[in-house]
Amino acid sequence: MTINAHQQWLVDFYKHRNWYQYSPFVHVAILTEEVGEVSRAVRTNEIGRDHPGEKTATTAEKRANLKEELADTLDLVLVLSSLYDIDAQDLLKASEKKLTARFKGEK
């Protein structure tokens, strides 16, 4: 699946669930929550949780959780870009263009 196909799939899914109608502010709030979950997953992978109320996760479980949270974050970015009629592929091109121009001449 291409990133553009996934973006369209997300839009259709969000519309079906009646989530797409929310304002960008709501989607940013959800994105912020997801970024926090990525932070927690990275911490768990790097230094652990050391929380008496939680079972110790296996390496595979920690990695799976990180993957899930990164995917959730990516999905919210793609939904937000769609709300502003920004093509997902254009996000990748903009990133490469910006970094290439910023660090021109470096190898």
XYZ file of N, CA and C in Angstrom:
321
model
N 0.841 -1.180 0.000
C 0.000 0.000 0.000
C 0.892 1.251 0.000
N 0.544 2.208 -0.814
C 1.292 3.461 -0.848
C 0.809 4.373 0.278
N 1.590 5.396 0.567
C 1.193 6.327 1.616
C -0.081 7.085 1.226
N -0.232 7.392 -0.071
C -1.449 8.072 -0.514
C -2.670 7.168 -0.393
N -2.499 5.891 -0.719
C -3.615 4.943 -0.583
C -3.999 4.794 0.886
N -3.007 4.766 1.757
C -3.299 4.663 3.186
C -4.003 5.930 3.687
N -3.566 7.077 3.208
C -4.218 8.327 3.613
C -5.695 8.297 3.214
N -5.980 7.849 2.001
C -7.376 7.777 1.559
C -8.152 6.740 2.358
N -7.528 5.615 2.664
C -8.169 4.599 3.490
C -8.532 5.179 4.855
N -7.595 5.951 5.444
C -7.856 6.584 6.738
C -9.021 7.554 6.666
N -9.042 8.378 5.641
C -10.129 9.345 5.481
C -11.460 8.607 5.411
N -11.516 7.575 4.598
C -12.756 6.798 4.483
C -13.132 6.165 5.826
N -12.158 5.602 6.517
C -12.397 4.975 7.815
C -12.890 6.008 8.829
N -12.216 7.148 8.886
C -12.606 8.204 9.829
C -14.003 8.739 9.506
N -14.313 8.881 8.235
C -15.652 9.345 7.856
C -16.705 8.321 8.275
N -16.429 7.062 8.063
C -17.363 6.005 8.461
C -17.612 6.028 9.966
N -16.591 6.312 10.751
C -16.702 6.344 12.211
C -17.199 7.709 12.720
N -17.422 8.657 11.801
C -17.810 10.033 12.143
C -16.747 10.756 12.967
N -15.494 10.440 12.700
C -14.377 11.118 13.363
C -13.788 12.222 12.488
N -13.934 12.100 11.185
C -13.291 13.044 10.265
C -13.868 14.443 10.408
N -15.104 14.525 10.846
C -15.805 15.805 10.950
C -15.228 16.728 12.015
N -14.448 16.181 12.953
C -13.911 17.005 14.031
C -12.915 18.021 13.492
N -12.812 19.123 14.184
C -11.921 20.196 13.735
C -10.459 19.761 13.847
N -9.599 20.425 13.100
C -8.173 20.136 13.228
C -7.674 20.272 14.672
N -8.253 21.184 15.445
C -7.846 21.335 16.842
C -8.069 20.036 17.620
N -9.178 19.375 17.371
C -9.462 18.102 18.051
C -8.449 17.051 17.612
N -8.170 16.987 16.320
C -7.204 16.012 15.817
C -5.799 16.282 16.356
N -5.438 17.545 16.521
C -4.136 17.879 17.112
C -4.087 17.433 18.566
N -5.178 17.598 19.280
C -5.226 17.141 20.674
C -5.014 15.630 20.737
N -5.639 14.899 19.838
C -5.472 13.447 19.799
C -4.042 13.090 19.396
N -3.492 13.836 18.433
C -2.101 13.617 18.028
C -1.161 13.818 19.213
N -1.407 14.837 20.006
C -0.582 15.104 21.188
C -0.635 13.919 22.153
N -1.819 13.366 22.332
C -1.970 12.181 23.181
C -1.151 11.018 22.620
N -1.220 10.821 21.323
C -0.479 9.726 20.695
C 1.029 9.922 20.816
N 1.497 11.152 20.679
C 2.934 11.423 20.836
C 3.373 11.080 22.260
N 2.524 11.380 23.240
C 2.818 10.983 24.614
C 2.934 9.477 24.749
N 2.086 8.750 24.036
C 2.146 7.289 24.072
C 3.409 6.769 23.391
N 3.865 7.459 22.345
C 5.150 7.103 21.725
C 6.277 7.319 22.739
N 6.217 8.436 23.437
C 7.232 8.734 24.450
C 7.281 7.650 25.519
N 6.133 7.242 25.965
C 6.061 6.192 26.987
C 6.616 4.869 26.448
N 6.302 4.546 25.215
C 6.789 3.309 24.607
C 8.305 3.333 24.442
N 8.851 4.470 24.038
C 10.308 4.594 23.905
C 10.962 4.436 25.274
N 10.415 5.115 26.279
C 10.946 4.979 27.637
C 10.933 3.525 28.083
N 9.846 2.837 27.849
C 9.730 1.433 28.229
C 10.798 0.597 27.534
N 11.046 0.883 26.262
C 12.072 0.146 25.521
C 13.479 0.467 26.014
N 13.710 1.706 26.377
C 15.061 2.134 26.719
C 15.437 1.906 28.185
N 14.538 2.249 29.110
C 14.900 2.132 30.526
C 13.898 1.341 31.342
N 12.807 0.929 30.722
C 11.791 0.157 31.424
C 10.789 1.052 32.136
N 9.805 0.418 32.760
C 8.755 1.165 33.438
C 8.908 1.114 34.957
N 9.347 -0.011 35.500
C 9.503 -0.176 36.941
C 8.260 0.290 37.688
N 7.127 -0.235 37.262
C 5.840 0.124 37.853
C 5.255 -1.131 38.489
N 5.002 -1.108 39.806
C 4.549 -2.330 40.477
C 3.196 -2.841 40.007
N 2.391 -2.009 39.398
C 1.068 -2.437 38.938
C 1.054 -3.009 37.542
N 2.206 -3.063 36.899
C 2.273 -3.549 35.521
C 3.168 -4.772 35.438
N 2.785 -5.696 34.571
C 3.662 -6.847 34.336
C 4.802 -6.399 33.429
N 5.933 -7.024 33.585
C 7.083 -6.701 32.753
C 6.850 -7.250 31.355
N 6.938 -6.370 30.375
C 6.704 -6.764 28.989
C 7.955 -7.412 28.406
N 7.743 -8.329 27.486
C 8.858 -8.936 26.769
C 9.395 -7.931 25.755
N 10.561 -8.203 25.230
C 11.135 -7.342 24.192
C 10.194 -7.254 22.991
N 9.622 -8.367 22.602
C 8.693 -8.387 21.461
C 7.442 -7.563 21.753
N 6.919 -7.651 22.970
C 5.733 -6.866 23.347
C 6.045 -5.379 23.359
N 7.220 -5.010 23.863
C 7.612 -3.591 23.896
C 7.765 -3.048 22.474
N 8.374 -3.827 21.616
C 8.557 -3.399 20.225
C 7.216 -3.281 19.508
N 6.336 -4.232 19.732
C 5.003 -4.200 19.114
C 4.226 -2.972 19.577
N 4.335 -2.634 20.847
C 3.648 -1.452 21.365
C 4.208 -0.180 20.744
N 5.527 -0.086 20.632
C 6.141 1.084 20.000
C 5.674 1.217 18.553
N 5.656 0.112 17.840
C 5.200 0.116 16.438
C 3.755 0.607 16.343
N 2.904 0.114 17.238
C 1.500 0.526 17.254
C 1.354 2.024 17.508
N 2.109 2.535 18.470
C 1.992 3.961 18.812
C 2.565 4.850 17.706
N 3.638 4.418 17.080
C 4.169 5.183 15.945
C 3.165 5.205 14.797
N 2.502 4.078 14.553
C 1.486 4.015 13.494
C 0.318 4.939 13.812
N -0.105 4.959 15.079
C -1.201 5.857 15.475
C -0.820 7.309 15.224
N 0.413 7.657 15.538
C 0.893 9.026 15.348
C 0.934 9.374 13.859
N 1.470 8.463 13.063
C 1.506 8.673 11.615
C 0.100 8.864 11.060
N -0.830 8.045 11.510
C -2.207 8.153 11.033
C -2.793 9.532 11.323
N -2.542 10.043 12.508
C -3.086 11.366 12.849
C -2.458 12.458 11.986
N -1.182 12.350 11.683
C -0.529 13.321 10.795
C -1.167 13.255 9.408
N -1.434 12.048 8.936
C -2.046 11.900 7.611
C -3.482 12.423 7.579
N -4.224 12.226 8.652
C -5.585 12.768 8.723
C -5.534 14.294 8.742
N -4.649 14.856 9.548
C -4.529 16.319 9.594
C -4.147 16.887 8.237
N -3.208 16.241 7.572
C -2.814 16.749 6.257
C -3.983 16.663 5.276
N -4.784 15.624 5.383
C -5.959 15.511 4.525
C -6.968 16.618 4.795
N -7.155 16.952 6.059
C -8.094 18.030 6.415
C -7.694 19.360 5.769
N -6.403 19.515 5.514
C -5.901 20.725 4.859
C -5.605 20.493 3.379
N -6.120 19.367 2.854
C -5.965 19.020 1.438
C -4.490 18.963 1.029
N -3.687 18.360 1.886
C -2.268 18.165 1.595
C -2.048 16.680 1.335
N -1.550 16.391 0.168
C -1.280 15.027 -0.271
C -0.156 14.419 0.570
N -0.341 13.180 1.007
C 0.648 12.521 1.858
C 2.013 12.427 1.179
N 2.019 12.101 -0.093
C 3.292 12.008 -0.817
C 4.002 13.358 -0.826
N 3.247 14.439 -0.878
C 3.841 15.769 -0.850
C 4.535 16.060 0.476
N 4.065 15.436 1.563
C 4.741 15.587 2.850
C 6.151 15.005 2.777
N 6.268 13.850 2.156
C 7.584 13.224 2.027
C 8.510 14.069 1.158
N 7.974 14.572 0.058
C 8.774 15.418 -0.834
C 9.205 16.697 -0.117
N 8.294 17.310 0.642
C 8.615 18.546 1.363
C 9.714 18.301 2.392
N 9.659 17.173 3.064
C 10.682 16.825 4.055
C 12.048 16.702 3.394
N 12.104 15.954 2.303
C 13.382 15.758 1.610
C 13.922 17.073 1.048
N 13.033 17.884 0.488
C 13.453 19.167 -0.084
C 14.025 20.076 0.999
N 13.337 20.167 2.123
C 13.779 21.029 3.215
C 15.139 20.586 3.761
N 15.275 19.297 4.037
C 16.531 18.808 4.619
C 17.687 18.877 3.622
N 17.401 18.583 2.362
C 18.438 18.679 1.339
C 18.932 20.124 1.201
N 18.006 21.075 1.178
C 18.393 22.485 1.070
C 19.134 22.960 2.320
N 18.691 22.533 3.468
C 19.293 22.968 4.735
C 20.733 22.468 4.877
N 20.970 21.263 4.428
C 22.282 20.669 4.618
C 23.024 20.454 3.293
N 22.737 21.348 2.351
C 23.369 21.296 1.030
C 24.884 21.349 1.192
N 25.540 20.496 0.471
C 27.005 20.464 0.508
C 27.561 19.476 1.508
N 26.736 18.997 2.428
C 27.190 17.978 3.377
C 26.970 16.610 2.798
N 27.796 15.689 3.212
C 27.622 14.297 2.753
C 27.405 13.405 3.912
